[in-house]
């Protein structure tokens, strides 16, 4: 008995140690010298061996050895082993892997932003030698865009290589084979593909192959959608369930695509809940992408909260990419409309918010009193031309379901078939069930139709979902009108009129309610997001291994689908980057970001300032510099360039003692708001501060730029000198911006730190180089 007790006491610490083991990323910075790949792996193995009990234990614990640009490894470690490694001199940081959940983060969108038919046609006609036309970018030909996502459906016509030239000589990647994916699925358009599972499987066990393919093939739809948005070929006569008919095209239709599948189904959850992506898998993908020779990385992945740069795998990988002059665009996230919710805030990343286009899928709702409300939907199902009984979800609950603040959310099993059968049901957004799932619950209970009512937070932001029954989505204001009508009569009635695609909808763009907002919580002196692009109800290619709703209860298969999220806006900007990269091959990644930001638009199609989804004025914490305009960005006049060393000095200043062990921080480094960024944010200003910016001339050789300022309310702003003279292309001129509080003793309006916004602009009569400002008082 004593032996048993002793054995258990001996075993408990071992069991606890096993239970605590998780994947850690051990990061050394950059590679020094020209070590062979096997030498790098042996070097990493030696560190593991120093904390493991045996050679076998060290070997079995290693998941990835990052050998190309990123120097580090991912391994299963105990907290004690991770702590020992972090104390070693050569190790820059050791941090646990963070699971990154996909934040769902076209035909019309490219026309809406100015890339009209003449600019997106793919005929490679001889280009004019003068002017900065995006046609000279040859629609992105020879530019390679890496998609870090959840795979691709290679048979889509959007990925045809018909008429395309040879694969760029700079490409060094592979076409990794796997289940339902072989080398024949790669071509001159889809030039490479890889997949990464080690991190996912170390946490969840072997992949459930009924939910996804063990290969680069997409069984979800998200990855196919984003890839075709960037670089899909022109495909005529497409639609999504009959909606948005026309010609589908990516923004850079002749760019090449490299697929890096890192996201997989959430174990025990339906596809509707999204995917999960592991940091160690993403780092391996980015490391390979750098070595493969991509020019642009599009990453529509984020977290619900950002991590410090030293613990953020995407930020670390993107910094290495930037060193290799690869432009990285990332989604800001879908955690809006609350403030301080954005992810991917590193200044070497283009952080993209989401806004609307001028297309609507109008599906009217007619009430029994004659009132007609304009909702939206892309459901193909239709009601007969008659009125049906109308009920509110909270009034038709199964006995025993509590009538609390989620009673109207149509959560699973909440509706009583006896009270719902043959009726149209109004459900409100929120609760456990997702939008599609609410419609499925109405259908389960025998409902004939479904109304999705916005909450005040969603405003007029109407998602066009492909529901499994006749349905429409209405604004918060209209949802209130419906509820009031139901209360006003003993026999409320309604019908849903079949939807239609409507172009030139106004106002557009407006900011999507879901787009994550600033201020930046990692560094409040860097304004984020950087820019916004189309992300609401976007049409693009889809996986035929999935359904349009991604629900297992949905038997439909589509080639194209309508989807929303910053995941959709990010590839729009990545496509613009590809075009600019082709047009200006010698520009740095920072110059390209600057061109996009300083030329972005601030007004909608009725000539008014861009608003949020409720019609209130939007601000730079929602749209950054504004709505992207690729044709304007082709010729920005001036750019704010930033070097790789500038980023390392920036990291020194914010207390990250460089993400590279070989870089020695100076005793005094520039303040973070002195980073040569195309925007300016000053947090907790006490009296006044002066920052410096340097503009590089990329326009006319001889030019004179005059400054103008729209000061944030409560502050004065002065730019010196107020005139910049340039006499050759590439010339740099520095200027100072002094921001002073008019009343430094004024208190903040609330506890969430009230910011005021303004702009400073340079103009030469042709170019308008505009930068946003955000300032708060201490």
XYZ file of C-alpha atoms in Angstrom:
778
model
C 0.000 0.000 0.000
C 2.848 2.320 0.956
C 4.568 1.507 -2.324
C 1.401 2.421 -4.241
C 1.124 5.734 -2.423
C 4.838 6.433 -2.966
C 4.543 5.480 -6.639
C 1.556 7.797 -7.103
C 3.367 10.669 -5.382
C 6.352 10.019 -7.633
C 4.153 9.858 -10.731
C 2.022 12.974 -10.105
C 4.770 15.517 -10.967
C 5.508 13.585 -14.155
C 1.832 13.547 -15.101
C 1.553 17.255 -14.348
C 4.629 17.918 -16.468
C 3.116 15.925 -19.358
C -0.182 17.756 -19.002
C 1.590 21.114 -19.137
C 3.523 20.342 -22.295
C 2.597 22.471 -25.260
C 4.127 23.821 -28.430
C 6.594 26.673 -27.967
C 8.368 28.668 -30.637
C 12.053 29.202 -29.907
C 13.245 32.192 -31.900
C 16.884 33.090 -32.632
C 16.327 35.984 -35.054
C 17.999 35.799 -38.443
C 20.422 33.254 -39.824
C 24.108 34.161 -39.735
C 26.384 32.912 -42.468
C 25.584 30.355 -45.143
C 24.895 27.162 -43.209
C 23.412 24.244 -45.103
C 19.853 23.288 -44.197
C 20.960 20.114 -42.416
C 23.478 22.130 -40.369
C 20.727 24.542 -39.274
C 18.512 21.651 -38.203
C 21.413 20.088 -36.278
C 22.021 23.442 -34.569
C 18.377 23.642 -33.492
C 18.453 19.995 -32.390
C 21.426 20.700 -30.130
C 19.387 23.245 -28.179
C 16.545 20.784 -27.753
C 18.960 18.129 -26.614
C 20.265 20.471 -23.901
C 16.852 20.448 -22.171
C 15.603 16.970 -23.087
C 16.530 13.762 -21.335
C 17.384 11.817 -24.475
C 18.190 12.051 -28.164
C 14.871 10.370 -28.937
C 12.953 12.835 -26.770
C 14.592 15.786 -28.528
C 13.890 14.342 -31.968
C 10.253 13.461 -31.216
C 9.476 16.880 -29.734
C 10.632 18.883 -32.793
C 7.820 19.982 -35.125
C 9.522 22.526 -37.378
C 13.029 23.780 -37.907
C 12.786 27.187 -39.610
C 15.772 27.215 -41.926
C 15.394 29.811 -44.653
C 14.948 33.382 -43.413
C 13.459 32.814 -39.967
C 15.902 31.229 -37.519
C 14.136 29.148 -34.923
C 12.168 26.017 -34.248
C 8.826 24.845 -32.896
C 8.799 22.015 -30.388
C 6.673 20.413 -27.677
C 8.153 21.616 -24.377
C 7.275 21.829 -20.724
C 7.209 25.308 -19.134
C 10.439 24.411 -17.326
C 12.191 23.432 -20.569
C 10.923 26.597 -22.290
C 12.221 28.726 -19.403
C 15.678 27.108 -19.598
C 15.884 27.792 -23.329
C 14.788 31.409 -22.883
C 17.745 32.013 -20.545
C 20.298 31.080 -23.207
C 22.235 33.967 -24.741
C 21.561 33.166 -28.397
C 17.811 32.855 -27.891
C 15.851 36.044 -28.660
C 12.486 34.828 -27.377
C 10.533 31.731 -26.405
C 6.747 31.911 -26.509
C 3.848 29.468 -26.577
C 2.094 28.991 -29.887
C -1.175 30.895 -30.124
C -4.050 29.406 -32.067
C -5.286 31.948 -34.587
C -8.928 31.543 -35.414
C -9.948 32.585 -38.905
C -11.660 35.924 -38.678
C -13.973 35.894 -41.706
C -11.802 38.328 -40.555
C -15.488 39.816 -57.439
C -17.323 41.051 -60.060
C -18.329 44.478 -58.848
C -15.610 45.522 -56.393
C -12.874 46.136 -58.973
C -15.103 48.326 -61.099
C -16.188 50.165 -57.948
C -12.579 51.079 -57.026
C -11.731 52.263 -60.533
C -10.160 49.229 -62.199
C -12.762 49.246 -64.974
C -13.059 46.946 -67.941
C -10.248 48.542 -69.913
C -7.860 48.095 -67.028
C -8.671 44.496 -66.135
C -8.826 42.964 -69.611
C -6.141 40.383 -70.018
C -5.059 40.912 -73.612
C -1.363 41.704 -73.459
C -1.388 44.493 -75.976
C 1.611 46.740 -76.422
C 1.563 49.299 -73.621
C 2.146 53.030 -74.036
C 5.528 54.229 -72.886
C 4.275 57.323 -71.107
C 2.196 57.810 -68.007
C 1.653 55.670 -64.937
C -1.180 53.445 -66.081
C -1.910 50.203 -64.266
C -2.147 48.645 -67.731
C 1.638 48.960 -67.753
C 1.594 46.618 -64.770
C 0.468 43.901 -67.240
C -2.253 42.913 -64.764
C 0.312 41.583 -62.320
C 2.086 39.223 -64.728
C 5.346 37.822 -63.254
C 4.296 38.827 -59.724
C 3.883 35.913 -57.312
C 1.316 36.250 -54.519
C 1.512 33.835 -51.606
C -1.832 33.004 -49.995
C -1.519 31.891 -46.357
C -4.992 30.470 -45.837
C -6.848 27.140 -45.961
C -6.106 25.891 -49.439
C -7.537 26.138 -52.933
C -10.006 24.431 -55.271
C -7.664 24.095 -58.275
C -10.336 23.111 -60.815
C -12.013 26.523 -60.608
C -11.926 28.417 -63.899
C -10.546 31.325 -61.908
C -7.242 29.433 -61.746
C -6.968 28.524 -65.436
C -3.559 29.147 -67.020
C -4.875 29.418 -70.569
C -2.833 31.924 -72.547
C -0.418 32.633 -69.690
C 3.323 32.801 -70.192
C 5.954 30.632 -68.524
C 6.329 30.451 -64.749
C 8.592 33.278 -63.479
C 12.229 32.216 -63.298
C 12.412 33.564 -59.760
C 10.035 30.840 -58.504
C 11.753 28.181 -56.382
C 8.761 26.536 -54.725
C 7.080 23.146 -55.081
C 3.676 21.618 -55.746
C 3.200 19.373 -52.714
C 0.990 16.390 -53.356
C -1.566 14.936 -50.978
C -5.117 13.620 -50.800
C -7.021 14.622 -53.973
C -4.156 16.899 -54.993
C -1.244 16.066 -57.280
C 1.337 17.902 -59.376
C -1.095 18.234 -62.297
C -3.222 20.576 -60.169
C -0.472 23.201 -60.357
C -0.058 25.159 -63.586
C 1.241 28.476 -64.893
C -1.367 30.345 -62.797
C -1.367 28.176 -59.654
C 2.390 27.697 -59.629
C 2.873 26.117 -56.211
C 1.095 24.690 -53.178
C 2.054 23.393 -49.741
C 0.237 22.408 -46.547
C 1.213 22.488 -42.859
C -0.320 20.231 -40.233
C 2.264 19.513 -37.565
C 1.141 22.171 -35.116
C -2.532 21.385 -35.607
C -2.032 17.639 -35.149
C 0.256 18.039 -32.120
C -2.680 19.674 -30.346
C -5.636 17.776 -31.789
C -4.312 14.417 -32.924
C -4.591 13.190 -36.527
C -6.724 15.258 -38.894
C -10.278 14.016 -39.305
C -10.168 13.430 -43.058
C -13.945 13.556 -43.342
C -13.746 17.280 -42.549
C -10.767 18.311 -44.667
C -8.232 17.094 -47.211
C -4.746 16.196 -46.092
C -3.376 18.303 -48.916
C -3.457 21.872 -50.254
C -7.035 21.299 -51.461
C -9.686 23.544 -49.904
C -12.742 21.864 -48.380
C -14.055 25.072 -46.811
C -14.234 27.829 -49.451
C -12.396 30.629 -47.650
C -8.995 30.035 -49.254
C -10.421 29.674 -52.759
C -12.402 32.883 -52.296
C -9.400 34.948 -51.154
C -7.066 33.533 -53.829
C -9.466 34.305 -56.670
C -10.070 37.808 -55.273
C -6.352 38.540 -55.590
C -5.552 36.951 -58.924
C -8.502 35.040 -60.380
C -8.738 34.996 -64.177
C -11.622 36.687 -65.965
C -14.534 34.228 -66.015
C -17.710 35.256 -67.848
C -21.323 34.489 -66.959
C -20.840 33.619 -63.301
C -23.145 34.237 -60.352
C -23.778 33.077 -56.822
C -27.073 31.180 -56.694
C -28.292 33.457 -59.484
C -27.186 36.697 -57.812
C -24.474 39.171 -58.929
C -24.359 37.880 -62.521
C -21.443 39.036 -64.621
C -17.730 38.509 -65.137
C -15.630 37.500 -62.159
C -12.026 38.662 -62.011
C -9.274 39.098 -59.498
C -7.595 42.476 -59.180
C -4.341 41.192 -60.685
C -5.661 38.518 -63.087
C -2.267 37.614 -64.554
C -0.386 37.405 -61.247
C 0.737 33.927 -60.160
C -0.527 32.207 -57.025
C 1.336 30.143 -54.439
C -0.882 28.396 -51.880
C 0.180 27.812 -48.267
C -2.532 25.910 -46.399
C -2.219 26.471 -42.648
C -5.827 26.552 -41.411
C -7.931 23.506 -40.557
C -11.356 22.626 -39.106
C -11.945 23.293 -35.423
C -12.239 19.818 -33.863
C -15.756 19.008 -32.717
C -17.221 22.065 -34.453
C -19.087 22.503 -37.712
C -17.441 24.296 -40.638
C -19.765 27.238 -40.069
C -17.715 28.041 -36.947
C -14.631 28.710 -39.072
C -11.103 27.352 -38.925
C -8.164 27.343 -36.572
C -4.613 28.193 -37.587
C -1.524 27.455 -35.485
C 1.333 29.882 -35.173
C 4.053 27.288 -35.726
C 2.371 26.185 -38.961
C 2.047 29.786 -40.162
C 5.678 30.556 -39.393
C 6.751 27.499 -41.381
C 4.592 28.662 -44.294
C 5.999 32.205 -44.245
C 9.555 30.865 -43.986
C 8.955 28.663 -47.047
C 7.204 31.474 -48.942
C 10.243 33.737 -48.505
C 12.533 31.016 -49.850
C 10.094 30.161 -52.654
C 10.329 33.676 -54.076
C 6.903 35.244 -53.511
C 6.595 39.024 -53.931
C 3.400 39.557 -51.928
C 1.839 37.729 -48.975
C -1.907 37.915 -48.324
C -2.832 36.702 -44.833
C -6.521 36.837 -43.880
C -5.898 35.466 -40.387
C -5.952 37.135 -37.006
C -6.757 36.819 -33.332
C -9.413 38.282 -31.096
C -6.676 40.232 -29.341
C -3.191 41.182 -30.561
C 0.009 39.943 -28.957
C 3.275 41.787 -28.476
C 5.507 41.668 -31.528
C 7.973 39.315 -29.803
C 5.136 36.802 -29.270
C 3.274 37.294 -32.546
C 4.178 34.694 -35.155
C 2.627 36.645 -38.025
C 4.493 39.821 -37.007
C 7.794 37.949 -36.745
C 7.303 36.194 -40.076
C 6.175 39.407 -41.767
C 9.271 41.261 -40.540
C 11.468 38.626 -42.182
C 9.383 38.944 -45.331
C 9.833 42.721 -45.263
C 13.599 42.282 -45.022
C 13.296 40.432 -48.343
C 11.134 43.252 -49.757
C 7.992 41.120 -49.715
C 4.844 43.175 -49.065
C 2.577 41.645 -46.415
C -1.146 42.508 -46.238
C -3.220 41.236 -43.310
C -6.851 41.514 -42.275
C -7.622 43.823 -39.342
C -10.182 41.387 -37.918
C -13.941 41.098 -37.484
C -14.344 42.121 -33.842
C -16.003 45.505 -34.474
C -17.672 47.782 -33.786
C -15.949 47.930 -30.375
C -12.771 50.063 -30.196
C -9.246 48.669 -29.694
C -10.135 45.344 -31.309
C -7.874 45.133 -34.355
C -5.204 42.492 -34.864
C -2.044 42.485 -36.989
C -0.945 45.998 -35.906
C 2.790 45.735 -36.710
C 3.951 48.756 -38.736
C 5.652 46.583 -41.364
C 2.248 45.001 -42.184
C -0.500 46.635 -44.261
C -3.504 46.257 -41.944
C -6.785 46.246 -43.863
C -10.302 47.135 -42.696
C -13.543 46.254 -44.513
C -16.109 48.425 -46.254
C -18.964 48.042 -48.728
C -19.294 48.277 -52.498
C -22.166 49.856 -54.434
C -24.053 46.611 -54.973
C -26.999 45.361 -52.965
C -29.102 42.191 -53.052
C -32.452 43.748 -52.315
C -35.008 41.312 -50.880
C -38.074 43.297 -49.751
C -40.277 42.354 -46.825
C -43.933 43.401 -47.016
C -45.937 43.554 -43.774
C -49.666 43.038 -43.459
C -50.216 46.759 -42.902
C -48.660 47.526 -46.308
C -45.292 48.652 -45.002
C -42.429 47.635 -47.338
C -38.946 47.194 -45.825
C -35.837 46.740 -47.959
C -33.809 43.799 -46.702
C -30.994 41.813 -48.328
C -30.355 38.134 -49.036
C -28.989 35.798 -51.707
C -31.258 32.880 -50.960
C -32.646 31.317 -54.149
C -35.781 30.052 -52.406
C -39.071 31.860 -52.967
C -42.428 32.104 -51.241
C -45.732 31.930 -53.055
C -47.322 35.286 -53.812
C -49.388 35.487 -50.646
C -49.168 36.634 -47.043
C -48.018 34.323 -44.235
C -48.379 34.497 -40.446
C -45.515 36.434 -38.828
C -44.070 35.751 -35.363
C -41.241 37.029 -33.195
C -38.801 34.307 -32.068
C -39.065 35.234 -28.382
C -42.832 34.571 -28.532
C -42.584 31.032 -29.968
C -40.095 29.335 -27.669
C -40.108 25.698 -26.592
C -41.573 25.459 -23.063
C -38.776 25.744 -20.542
C -36.485 27.916 -22.684
C -35.827 31.036 -20.590
C -37.152 34.337 -21.912
C -33.890 36.202 -21.363
C -31.847 38.493 -23.607
C -31.046 35.590 -25.987
C -34.639 34.416 -26.401
C -34.968 36.109 -29.805
C -31.694 34.719 -31.192
C -33.101 31.451 -32.599
C -30.479 29.320 -30.905
C -30.469 25.579 -31.538
C -33.617 23.815 -30.336
C -35.183 27.000 -28.986
C -38.203 27.280 -31.335
C -41.435 25.353 -30.794
C -42.596 23.626 -34.032
C -46.217 23.844 -32.834
C -45.963 27.653 -32.810
C -43.671 28.078 -35.827
C -44.910 25.742 -38.540
C -45.908 27.583 -41.720
C -44.917 30.995 -40.350
C -42.270 33.635 -41.039
C -40.039 34.092 -37.981
C -38.155 37.245 -36.974
C -34.858 36.370 -35.265
C -32.300 38.843 -33.940
C -28.550 38.656 -34.462
C -26.398 37.579 -31.521
C -26.448 34.621 -29.187
C -24.818 31.252 -29.782
C -26.160 30.553 -33.252
C -24.504 32.144 -36.275
C -26.604 33.872 -38.932
C -26.927 30.790 -41.154
C -27.671 28.597 -38.145
C -30.599 30.802 -37.121
C -32.244 30.143 -40.474
C -31.569 26.425 -40.077
C -33.307 26.496 -36.671
C -36.352 28.208 -38.201
C -36.460 25.571 -40.923
C -36.092 22.765 -38.352
C -39.115 24.093 -36.482
C -41.189 24.159 -39.675
C -40.951 27.878 -40.428
C -41.793 28.948 -43.979
C -39.550 32.023 -43.978
C -36.930 33.836 -41.923
C -36.136 37.475 -41.129
C -32.689 38.249 -39.683
C -32.929 41.455 -37.646
C -29.847 43.524 -36.906
C -29.056 44.767 -33.434
C -28.123 48.456 -32.953
C -24.430 47.491 -33.138
C -24.902 46.149 -36.692
C -26.766 49.233 -37.915
C -27.559 49.118 -41.648
C -24.822 46.568 -42.368
C -26.899 43.833 -44.055
C -25.215 40.466 -44.711
C -26.370 38.798 -47.924
C -26.420 35.160 -46.799
C -27.425 32.111 -48.905
C -30.044 30.812 -46.461
C -31.733 27.430 -46.819
C -35.243 28.910 -46.896
C -36.823 32.180 -48.083
C -35.175 34.901 -46.007
C -34.113 38.518 -45.776
C -31.877 40.542 -43.452
C -33.100 43.912 -42.176
C -31.560 46.849 -40.311
C -31.937 47.371 -36.579
C -34.361 50.189 -37.249
C -36.507 47.992 -39.494
C -36.367 45.101 -37.013
C -37.897 47.440 -34.441
C -40.651 48.398 -36.908
C -41.445 44.711 -37.453
C -41.633 44.025 -33.719
C -43.911 47.006 -33.203
C -46.176 45.788 -36.008
C -46.375 42.286 -34.477
C -47.441 43.830 -31.157
C -50.023 46.061 -32.837
C -52.272 43.352 -34.318
C -53.737 40.001 -33.366
C -52.846 38.395 -36.689
C -49.575 39.824 -37.991
C -48.832 38.808 -41.583
C -45.912 39.253 -43.977
C -44.308 37.991 -47.159
C -40.786 38.043 -48.562
C -40.399 39.163 -52.176
C -37.657 37.384 -54.190
C -34.363 39.296 -54.213
C -32.702 41.202 -57.019
C -29.146 42.413 -57.650
C -29.056 46.215 -57.610
C -26.017 48.224 -58.760
C -25.034 51.798 -57.884
C -26.446 51.463 -54.367
C -25.921 54.565 -52.222
C -24.159 55.505 -50.078
C -21.025 53.465 -50.799
C -18.575 52.743 -49.477
C -19.523 52.645 -45.825
C -17.606 50.865 -43.091
C -18.783 47.351 -42.231
C -19.984 47.044 -38.652
C -17.796 43.981 -38.061
C -14.488 45.573 -39.114
C -12.109 45.768 -36.135
C -11.141 49.211 -34.914
C -8.211 51.112 -33.450
C -6.658 52.505 -31.440
C -3.659 50.193 -31.596
C -3.238 48.473 -28.222
C 0.325 47.244 -28.856
C 1.757 50.661 -29.714
C -0.620 53.636 -29.380
C 1.811 55.758 -31.427
C 1.177 53.803 -34.641
C -2.186 54.505 -36.283
C -4.004 51.362 -37.411
C -5.687 50.106 -39.545
C -3.825 51.474 -42.574
C -6.544 51.355 -45.186
C -9.932 49.866 -46.041
C -11.169 47.893 -49.034
C -14.253 45.981 -50.189
C -15.175 43.298 -47.665
C -18.974 43.204 -47.512
C -20.891 40.737 -49.731
C -18.012 39.943 -52.094
C -18.402 37.481 -54.982
C -15.462 35.155 -55.722
C -14.661 31.499 -56.478
C -15.621 28.806 -53.963
C -14.695 25.240 -53.075
C -16.921 22.543 -54.526
C -15.963 20.422 -51.534
C -18.076 22.735 -49.388
C -21.538 24.288 -49.536
C -22.341 28.005 -49.852
C -23.215 28.142 -46.139
C -20.474 25.651 -45.105
C -23.153 23.806 -43.128
C -23.322 19.999 -43.247
C -27.091 20.409 -43.570
C -26.686 22.305 -46.836
C -26.488 19.932 -49.857
C -25.826 22.676 -52.395
C -22.570 22.993 -54.338
C -21.542 26.272 -55.991
C -18.577 27.425 -58.043
C -18.848 31.052 -56.844
C -20.119 32.435 -53.569
C -20.776 35.711 -51.751
C -18.874 36.162 -48.511
C -18.041 38.970 -46.070
C -15.192 39.863 -43.741
C -11.865 41.628 -43.524
C -10.673 38.313 -44.972
C -12.237 39.562 -48.220
C -10.855 43.113 -48.076
C -7.279 41.978 -47.408
C -6.866 40.210 -50.801
C -8.281 43.275 -52.554
C -5.384 45.307 -51.200
C -2.936 42.454 -51.899
C -4.044 42.552 -55.547
C -3.409 46.297 -55.694
C 0.027 45.642 -54.183
C 0.749 43.088 -56.931
C -0.117 45.642 -59.616
C 2.042 48.310 -57.989
C 4.873 45.814 -57.553
C 4.755 45.074 -61.277
C 4.541 48.765 -62.164
C 7.296 49.863 -59.768
C 9.581 46.825 -59.284
C 12.232 48.877 -57.463
C 9.905 50.313 -54.836
C 10.235 49.038 -51.284
C 7.347 47.427 -49.466
C 7.027 50.626 -47.381
C 6.859 52.792 -50.521
C 4.020 50.655 -51.892
C 2.116 50.891 -48.607
C 2.646 54.644 -48.583
C 1.355 55.008 -52.158
C -1.838 53.164 -51.252
C -2.387 55.056 -48.025
C -1.700 58.637 -49.149
C -3.967 58.310 -52.208
C -6.907 56.644 -50.457
C -10.383 58.183 -50.736
C -12.484 59.739 -47.977
C -15.821 60.364 -49.696
C -18.624 58.056 -50.811
C -20.556 57.980 -54.082
C -22.859 60.802 -52.998
C -19.922 63.106 -52.307
C -20.162 62.891 -48.508
C -17.552 61.668 -45.983
C -17.449 57.894 -45.494
C -19.756 56.762 -42.671
C -20.085 53.697 -40.486
C -22.896 51.195 -41.054
C -25.323 53.307 -39.003
C -24.712 56.450 -41.047
C -22.485 58.178 -38.483
C -19.189 59.743 -39.622
C -16.406 57.162 -39.708
C -12.833 57.963 -38.637
C -9.262 56.733 -39.185
C -9.622 54.096 -36.443
C -12.089 52.423 -38.820
C -10.719 53.165 -42.292
C -7.105 54.195 -41.648
C -6.135 56.527 -44.483
C -9.361 55.831 -46.371
C -10.782 53.578 -49.084
C -8.060 52.266 -51.400
C -7.814 53.640 -54.947
C -5.332 51.547 -56.977
C -5.279 53.807 -60.023
C -4.358 56.812 -57.871
C -1.718 54.783 -56.018
C 0.055 54.089 -59.316
C 1.247 57.713 -59.313
C 1.319 59.043 -55.720
C 3.836 61.857 -56.237
C 5.585 61.366 -52.890
C 6.114 58.310 -50.685
C 7.191 57.830 -47.081
C 9.860 55.151 -47.280
C 11.005 53.017 -44.361
C 13.964 50.643 -44.252
C 14.379 47.349 -42.489
C 16.850 48.997 -40.104
C 14.245 51.647 -39.297
C 11.926 48.881 -38.087
C 14.664 47.393 -35.896
C 15.336 50.812 -34.354
C 11.598 51.197 -33.812
C 11.548 47.871 -31.937
C 14.425 49.065 -29.774
C 12.416 52.121 -28.772
C 9.280 50.226 -27.742
C 11.294 47.850 -25.553
C 11.556 44.843 -27.861
C 15.337 44.645 -27.770
C 15.357 43.775 -31.427
C 13.869 40.618 -32.858
C 17.390 39.920 -34.110
C 20.176 38.966 -31.750
C 22.800 40.332 -34.173
C 21.332 43.858 -34.103
C 22.563 46.030 -31.259
C 20.183 48.716 -30.094
C 21.739 52.180 -29.696
C 21.718 53.883 -26.317
C 19.116 56.322 -27.644
C 16.769 55.271 -30.448
C 14.158 57.359 -32.287
C 10.748 57.602 -30.633
C 8.123 55.301 -32.139
C 6.082 58.164 -33.568
C 9.189 59.229 -35.479
C 9.013 56.066 -37.571
C 8.644 57.350 -41.147
C 5.042 56.208 -41.397
C 2.372 57.613 -43.784
C 0.136 58.481 -40.811
C 0.629 59.974 -37.363
C -0.750 58.994 -33.982
C 0.197 60.682 -30.731
C -1.124 59.179 -27.525
C -1.391 61.038 -24.210
C 0.077 64.327 -25.363
C 0.970 66.540 -22.374
C 1.920 69.812 -24.013
C 3.506 69.555 -27.439
C 5.644 67.208 -29.478
C 7.599 67.505 -32.703
C 8.060 64.538 -35.030
C 9.905 64.187 -38.319
C 8.841 62.704 -41.626
C 10.844 62.250 -44.823
C 9.160 62.335 -48.237
C 10.707 60.796 -51.343
C 9.868 62.223 -54.764
C 8.518 59.554 -57.145
C 6.614 61.977 -59.394
C 7.872 64.716 -61.694
C 11.597 65.451 -61.545
C 11.047 69.141 -60.810
C 8.158 69.750 -58.467
C 7.071 71.996 -55.618
C 4.751 70.730 -52.885
C 2.751 72.961 -50.565
C 1.488 71.760 -47.194
C -2.017 72.114 -45.835
C -3.364 71.048 -42.468
C -6.689 70.118 -40.947
C -5.836 70.174 -37.252
C -7.527 67.783 -34.810
C -10.060 69.619 -32.636
C -8.344 70.965 -29.536
C -4.854 70.903 -31.029
C -2.721 73.132 -33.238
C -0.475 71.598 -35.891
C 2.447 73.250 -37.658
C 4.525 71.829 -40.539
C 8.044 73.192 -41.164
C 9.115 73.812 -43.839
C 5.706 74.362 -45.379
C 7.052 74.053 -48.931
C 9.158 71.188 -50.328
C 11.278 71.731 -53.455
C 12.368 68.730 -55.511
C 14.624 68.762 -58.568
C 15.011 65.050 -59.321
C 13.202 61.742 -58.877
C 14.322 59.878 -55.766
C 15.231 63.047 -53.887
C 14.330 63.040 -50.191
C 13.127 65.991 -48.145
C 12.458 65.993 -44.403
C 9.977 68.131 -42.511
C 8.841 68.527 -38.911
C 5.290 68.273 -37.608
C 4.660 70.041 -34.294
C 1.450 69.146 -32.485
C 0.442 71.234 -29.476
C -2.526 70.928 -27.141
C -4.551 74.155 -27.051
C -5.657 73.372 -23.500
C -3.316 70.761 -21.957
C -5.313 70.752 -18.697
C -8.554 69.727 -20.402
C -9.777 66.381 -19.143
C -10.631 63.449 -21.362
C -14.308 63.062 -22.184
C -14.427 59.480 -20.941
C -12.303 56.653 -19.678
C -11.637 55.198 -23.131
C -9.223 57.979 -24.124
C -10.888 60.343 -26.554
C -8.918 60.958 -29.745
C -9.274 63.843 -32.160
C -8.531 63.394 -35.860
C -7.013 65.546 -38.550
C -4.904 65.482 -41.734
C -1.720 66.906 -43.165
C -1.375 67.029 -46.937
C 1.215 67.876 -49.595
C 0.005 69.086 -52.991
C 1.853 70.037 -56.181
C -1.232 70.791 -58.246
C -1.387 67.207 -59.535
C -0.818 64.938 -56.562
C -2.603 65.114 -53.226
C -0.456 63.278 -50.654
C -2.664 63.021 -47.573
C -1.896 61.495 -44.150
C -4.297 61.064 -41.201
C -3.545 62.170 -37.643
C -4.978 60.902 -34.358
C -4.100 62.700 -31.105
C -5.194 62.252 -27.492
C -4.456 64.223 -24.322
C -2.610 62.794 -21.356
